[in-house]
Each structure stands twice: as structure tokens, then as C-alpha cells.
Amino acid sequence: MNQKYYTGPRMTLVALALSQAFAMQAMAQEATPDSNTVVVTGIRASAQSALDIKKNTMEVVDSISAEDIGKLPDANVAETMTRVPGVTGYRYGGQAASPAGNGSGLTIRGLSGLTSAQLNGRAYFTAGSREFNIEDAIPGMIAGVDVYKNPSAEHVEGGIGGLVNIRTRKSSDFKKFTAQFNAGVNYNELEKKYDPDLFGLVANRFKLGGGSSIGVLAGVAYQRTADRSDSMLANRGPDLRRIVRADSAEYANMAAANTSNNPALPLSSYVGKSDISYLAPVPTLPVAGTVGPNMPNTAGMTPEQVSNIITTPGVFTNLFQESIHRQRKGLNLAADYVVNNTLRFYTEANDTEYLYHQKYRFIWIDQGTAGGSGNVRNLQTAPFALTEGLANRNLNGGSDDVLSTKRFLSGTFLNTQLRPWGGDEHSPYKTWNVAGGADWRPTPALSLKADLSYLKSSRTQDNRRVEFAGAAGTSWDVTRATNTEPQQLGISGPSVSDPSNFVFNWYNNGPHQSWNDKGKAAVLSGAFTPEDGFISRVSFGVRYASQEDQYRNFGFGLPLTTDGKPLAADRSNAISVSSKAGQTVLGPTNWMQGKTGFTSPYVVYNPDLLLGNQVRDQFPSANIPAEGSWAEALDQRRGYKESTTAGWLSADFNALDERIKGNVGVRVVRTDLTAYTNLMDPTTASLATQTKTNSYTNALPTLNVSYDIMKDFLVRFGYGRGITRPDPGLINPNIDRGNGGIGVLKVGNPNLRPQVADSFDVSFERYFNATNYTSVALFRKNIDGFFNTVLSCQSVPFTPAYTGATLNGCDAGKWSVQQQVNAEKGWVKGVEVAGQWFFDPSAGWLNHFGVSGSYTYLDSANPVNIGTAAAPNMITTQQPALSKNSYSLSGLYEDNKLSARLVYTWRSSNTPWGFGTSPMSNTYTPAYGILDGSLNYAVDDHMTLSFNARNLTNKAPLRFSGEAQTYETGLDSQHFINGRAFSLNMRYKF
């Protein structure tokens, strides 16, 4: 008997059937034979369909399916995906997001930044990135999302972490006229703003006779959400200070030397006071050989002075308040012409427009010797062991000695300067693609397909702000207490809401940058099904594709003063904020929900007045360029073009009356790269273009096998080799001279090769009935060629020899160059446990209830070189953004009118952004969980009402100083509060 296969775009399984537990439908009903859509609705019906596919699939894949047309379980696609076993997500501003707008924001089986994306099986990406920013995706437009964890040879290569395939509605999904309209409203308790959520779809199939028909579909979506992010951004690192009491002779001597009466230094007016101390900077030893960073230089200090050295991480915190508005617009058009049962033509177009709009109102609090006060009243300390491990990973080896035994606990910093910022960031993303092709079955055993696609993507980051500074003679006393979460904050002195206490300082238009990408692909593929035998299906194909990227930078900054020069220390060229009536706004009084003790309104420049020429009109003498006439930094323009040619061959097989089923294949792909960058030649003061090329070929074999141990109990094995190519920003040969003054340059590397992973999967799956199951999956990925930044001494093209006074560790004239290279081998491994259970009628009233959940354990080895290319110092860390433990648990209810879900998603601590020489200077996110819920009520066969609640426990991913699992300090680096969010929706089917 031949194995049955799903032809056309593969409707992949909902692995472990877990995701379907979140695909809630108000009415539990299976699609009847004359239903107008192939979508199966209802919790139990969806679970049954998903498990049937899971048992017969050839690959390791999890899926999420929309519970109805235009209805995913969450208002954010990435949040829904975190319900899938092995998938976690980055969160910012109250929603799942991508870090700094780049990448998918997803971590799949412990690997972040290493996913690839497809739209209906075609490569899909956001401008400036290999990945698609899932934050852009519009829930209403999506029919489902598939997460391939070990893709077969038929899939487009590019994601060793996983492949995310987004499925939209297609005209072939519908058998007759269908129309649906969804309308809703979104609300956040902190932002206190109502925003619309709209979706509409019309589809029909017209029968032409003789077996031919035409199907058409049009869908449109518009969604806005308003969230808020309140936080306290603090300093990281050991930040060593030495306590000098004001009633000591040393303080008196330091005050006498402060002839300029600098308030940041010891003052004669404080001499003799027992309640005031000065936090003096502690010199550190030069980094060289076995001497790591942050090692205090105690030469010349007395034992008492050494004992007064404390560490002050998380102390110099600043006030951040951000209103984050997200707008998503989408258009989905599709049509197909069925000539007969052997030939079909199709076309589709998808347009997604996403606007990330952030209005921010900050107060930067200058403390310490640079611009602020080192004098503290009522200074209190707490025990804290700063070890060499925390400071520099104990670089010199031997015992992990304690460098300091105390940390700052509380106190009032005197004579502090405040710098309020009012800013606006508009970051529009636009991605559209069009595709078309034909399916032809010339014989019952042979099917052929041709597919052409074109994609265009653009992204702009336009961040503008106006900065204030304190008026002449103003200063504030700032009280900190670090023994609570969040920290306590008090500001006393001149009113922070009075514009007359501030002057204008700076206008900044940056980052102001853009990415423009385009891609095209042509695919010819086919499948042959033999009449009988061990081989049940053979598939084959070729694909040619290209991707182009261009980056441009328009950022600039100008002083807002009377003479166009930087603000003078005595404010002699200052413009008072009070002179510009109507240009300011007050920050909220419920910042951090009042939990820090600071509830005062504070004045900032109005973010709504930053767009267009409004700032230019207010400050004509600042010579701000007119809107749209910004000068491009031509020496920063860069781009690349990459072409790939791939071919694949795979065969499905079965034996022992289909107790053994599998797939074996290989994909071979050739990559050709040309990267260019503009560079300013300092010797000629002229632009030069540097172009580099690179080529490589990869063979990617795959094998998937399942064996039925007994009825409804199977074991599955998968092997696959995959690649992830380096991101556009890494392969460009540009030169970043930002630290050129100290002899350090950052240089791109077009010779980077892809990371290569060999992935192994084994899973055991037990099916009790059509909806209930348990499963255990074990996996390992062996990864070669990790990207790693190394230091080396080089002569750099278009750059004269280094002649600076600062030693950079290189021979005379050489530059210390930071560059990404393919480094050592590593691995990630783990276990996924999942299950789902719906009670049957024999359970009485429990018949309407169900439960589902999953748990994932991960471990990894990530090699990092914290030394140089010539003298490497390899350490092994966890993968960035990897949580060792994560789980999701949901309770379900469904009857013929009402359905509900309550789901809790939790992950352990993780280090989001990689590792460096000083763990204390890094940031980790401690463990946290999010509780969400939804309620659906079917008014009748046409109308359904839905209520959704997000983050019921009011939790947010905090940031602490240190590294997850190995160097966790528990010291707050940035405390976030996002609030709860709610939505109310109505869906109507015509």
C-alpha cells in the first residue's frame, strides 16, 4: 500500500497538538462536507485534525492555526508562537518584539537570530535582516504559522534554529461565497487609550463547467495597539568607588584642591560633616596579559582606604517613560484558475505595513564625577562580594578573590544635574511580495510545479529628540534606595515641572537610517509516485534566488543655543525653555505605577512637535535642514547582492505495512556574494568604494524515519544539516572609526561563512484517542562556525597608520581591529515534553474541560573568544537568549456556546545579548511568567464575541547586572512595568 501524501503547500502538524489548545473557537463544530472553507474549527475538532497530521508527517514541525477566519489566539503573532514547545520570545513595550527592530525576536530550541522565514513556502525577510520581524505580522491575515525544527531537503535553507512558515488565506481554501468582518478595540491600563482592530475578507469560487473554476480572495486588516513601557535604566559593571567621609582629613585636602568649587567634587562647605561622604573613583590596572579589566589599583592606598572600596552597579538610574504605539496594515489578494483536475494556475500578493511609533519622555540623572555629584548624604552600604569572576571571569586564574565586600544601598546624591529628553521614533516597515505559478499533473504519477516570486522590503528608523539641561545655578538632590524592586527614587530641589528651570541643549535627528531590500526567486519542482514498492514518492527541484540590500544613514545633531555653539557651562548662550510657550508637555504622574515613590510631573519637549519642520521653525538659527533634505553620510552607505542556486532530491519510503515510514534527501546550494561599502579616504578626503566577493557551496542531507512500536505508539527519528548565513551588517566590508581615537576600529568581514548545524531528533509519541496524547522529544544540534568577535592588529585599507597616544596593544602604526570571524564548534541540546487531554462524556460535567501543556529543557555550549586572534582566550557560555527551563500550561473550556482559555507561559533566566570579558557589565533577564486569558461567546451561527486579557499578572522581563545561571547578582539594572492589556472583538460571518 502506498503512503498517502498531502499535495500542494503542506499543511503541517500542530506538533504535540499543543498549539491547538490555544486556537479557541466559540462553537465546537467540525466542518461538514458542504462547508465553505477547509478550515476545521473548534478546539476538539482542531486537535483531532492536528494529531492526524502529526502522526503521518515526515518532519519535526509545530504549528499554530487560526481558530477562525481572521482570528489567531493573540493580538501578537510572536506571543502566540511562544506557546509552541521549544519556542521563546523577546518582549519589549508590553508585547513580543524583535530586539531593536532587527530579527525575528524568537529563540527556537535555544538559538536566537538563527531562524529563517517563509510566506506560503517562499523566502520572506525584513529589510536589513536575514529574518522576518514577526512583530510585523498581522494576526488577522494569518491562517497559520508552522515552525520546522529540522526541515527536510525540500525547504529553503537558511535557519539552523528553525524555519518559520507563515500561511495566509488562499483562494483555494474556499468552496463557495464567504465573507467575514471582524471589529474590535484594544486597551492598555497604563496608556489608557482605545485603538481599533479591523479585518475583512471576501472569497468566492465560480464554477465554469467542465471541471474548471476560478477562485478569488481579498482580505484587508488594520490594527492599532497602544502600550507603555516605564523603566529605570541604571549603570552596569563593577563601577568601583571609594568612600571618603567628609569629616576626614583626606576629604578636607580634596576640598581644598577643588579651587573651582566643582559640585561634583568634595566641597569646603561639607568639610567636617559626619553625614556626607564622597564616592571617589577607583583607578584600575591596565589590561594586559593576565590582568583583566576592573582590577582596582590600590597602590598607595592605606588598608582603611582599601576597605572602603565599594561597588555601585544599578545605582545611577534614570527615568524612562515610553508610549509605544504599533500600527499594522495588511492586504492579501489571491486568485486561482483550475483548468481541469490536472492543471491549475495561481497568483497571490501580500502587503504588510508596520509602524513602530514610540514617544519617549526621559530624565537623565547625571551622577558621579562626570557632570554630577559624587557627594552623598546618609550613605548606607550592604554586604556584596565582588569577585574576580564577576569583574573579569578571573582572567588571571588561581583563586577567585574578592575585590570588594560592600555595595551601595541607599543615600542622597547632592548637587545633581538633570537632563530631560522629549523624543519621537517613527520606524515604518513595509514588505510586499507577489507570486504566481502553475501546478500540472501530466500523469497520475507525476506532478510538476513552477513558481515565480518577487519581494520588496524597506525599513526606516527616524528617531528625533530635543534635550534640555538645567538652567544656570540649578541642581537637584536625588535620593536612591536599592533594597526594593523597583528601587526608590526621590528628586528634591527646583520644580521639575517648571520650564524656567531648564534651558535648551541639543536637537538630535538620529538614529536616522534606512534599509531597502529586494529579492526574487524562480522554482521548478516535481514529484513522482511509483505504482508500488519501497519508494512511495520522489520529489525534486531547482531554485534560483537573489537578495539585495542597501543601507543609508542621515543622522545628525545640532546645538539649540543663541549662537549655534555647544551649550556653555555658565549658560551664557542658553535659550530658556520657558521662552518657547506651547512646546513642552508634562510626563505622567503614574510613572512606574507610583511604586518608586516619584510621582511628580516633569517637563520635556512635546514629542508630537518633533515631526516635519516644527523644530526647525522654532529654532531658525540652529540651521536644521528642512524635512526631507537631510544630508546623507555617504561614507556610511553600504550594500550587497547575494545569489543562490539550489537543487534537491528526496524520496519517501515505507515498509512493514507502513509501520516504517520516512524520507531521505539532499539539498545542494551555491552562494555567490558581492558586498560593497563607501569609505572616506582620510589621505585624499575623497570617497572610495571597497568591493569584496565571496562564494561557497553547501550540501545539506536530511533523513526522517518513524516506526510504529504498537498501535498509536510511535518513535520518530530525524537528522538534517542546515546553514544560517551571516547577517547583512556582518558581511559588509565597512570600517567603523568611532573608537579610532584610541586606536580601535570595527571592520566587517565579507569572508564569513555560514554557520552549519547537524541536527538530531528522537521523539516518542503516544496517542490515546483522536485528541489526547503525550510525547517526549530529545534533540541535539552540533554547530560549526559560530560567529565571534576577535581582536587583531592590522593595517587597514583607506586608513593611515595609527599615531595616537593611547596604547592599543599593537605595534607602532597598527590598528586594533574588531572583526567577526567563524570561530569554534558548539552545540545545543534539550528535551521537550508535551501533552493534551480532553475529557470525554463519561467524565460528566468535566466533558467540557481540557488541559494542555509543554515543558522544555535546554543546554548549550557557545564558544566565545575574549582574548585576541593572536592570543585567544576561549570561554564556553550558554547561547544568548537561552532559558534552560520553560513551560506553558493552559486550562480549556468549550461547550456549544462558550469557550475559554487561561494560559501561563514561564521561562527561566537568560542572557539576551551575548557575553563579554566582564560578566558584571552584562545584563540578564531573571525568570518570569505571563498569564493570559480569553473568553468567546457564540451569539448565533453568524456572530461571536471575544474578550482577551494579556499579562494579567502585570509582569515584565526585568534586566539585572550579570549573566544568567553563572553570574546572577540579583541587582536591578533596568526595572520595567508595562501594565495589563485588554481587547474586545466581534466576528460576523455572512
Short mmCIF file of N, CA and C in Angstrom, two decimals, residues 120 204 243 278 323 362 533 549 580 836 895:
data_model
loop_
_atom_site.label_atom_id
_atom_site.label_comp_id
_atom_site.label_asym_id
_atom_site.label_seq_id
_atom_site.Cartn_x
_atom_site.Cartn_y
_atom_site.Cartn_z
N ASN A 120 4.01 31.41 2.84
CA ASN A 120 3.42 30.41 1.95
C ASN A 120 4.50 29.62 1.21
N ASN A 204 -14.67 33.74 -3.05
CA ASN A 204 -15.70 33.01 -3.78
C ASN A 204 -15.03 32.12 -4.81
N ILE A 243 34.73 55.23 49.46
CA ILE A 243 34.03 56.15 50.37
C ILE A 243 35.07 57.01 51.10
N TYR A 278 32.04 61.25 50.15
CA TYR A 278 32.37 61.42 48.73
C TYR A 278 32.70 60.06 48.14
N SER A 323 5.71 55.70 25.49
CA SER A 323 4.43 55.30 24.93
C SER A 323 4.72 54.64 23.59
N PHE A 362 12.13 61.16 28.94
CA PHE A 362 13.18 60.68 29.82
C PHE A 362 13.65 61.81 30.74
N GLY A 533 6.03 -0.52 -4.21
CA GLY A 533 7.41 -0.72 -3.82
C GLY A 533 7.81 0.04 -2.59
N ASP A 549 20.52 44.30 -0.72
CA ASP A 549 20.31 45.15 0.46
C ASP A 549 21.14 46.42 0.30
N LYS A 580 9.71 79.29 24.99
CA LYS A 580 9.02 78.61 23.89
C LYS A 580 7.70 78.05 24.40
N GLN A 836 -1.72 16.63 25.98
CA GLN A 836 -3.02 17.28 25.86
C GLN A 836 -4.10 16.26 26.22
N ASP A 895 -18.14 24.60 25.28
CA ASP A 895 -19.42 23.95 25.01
C ASP A 895 -19.96 24.53 23.70
#
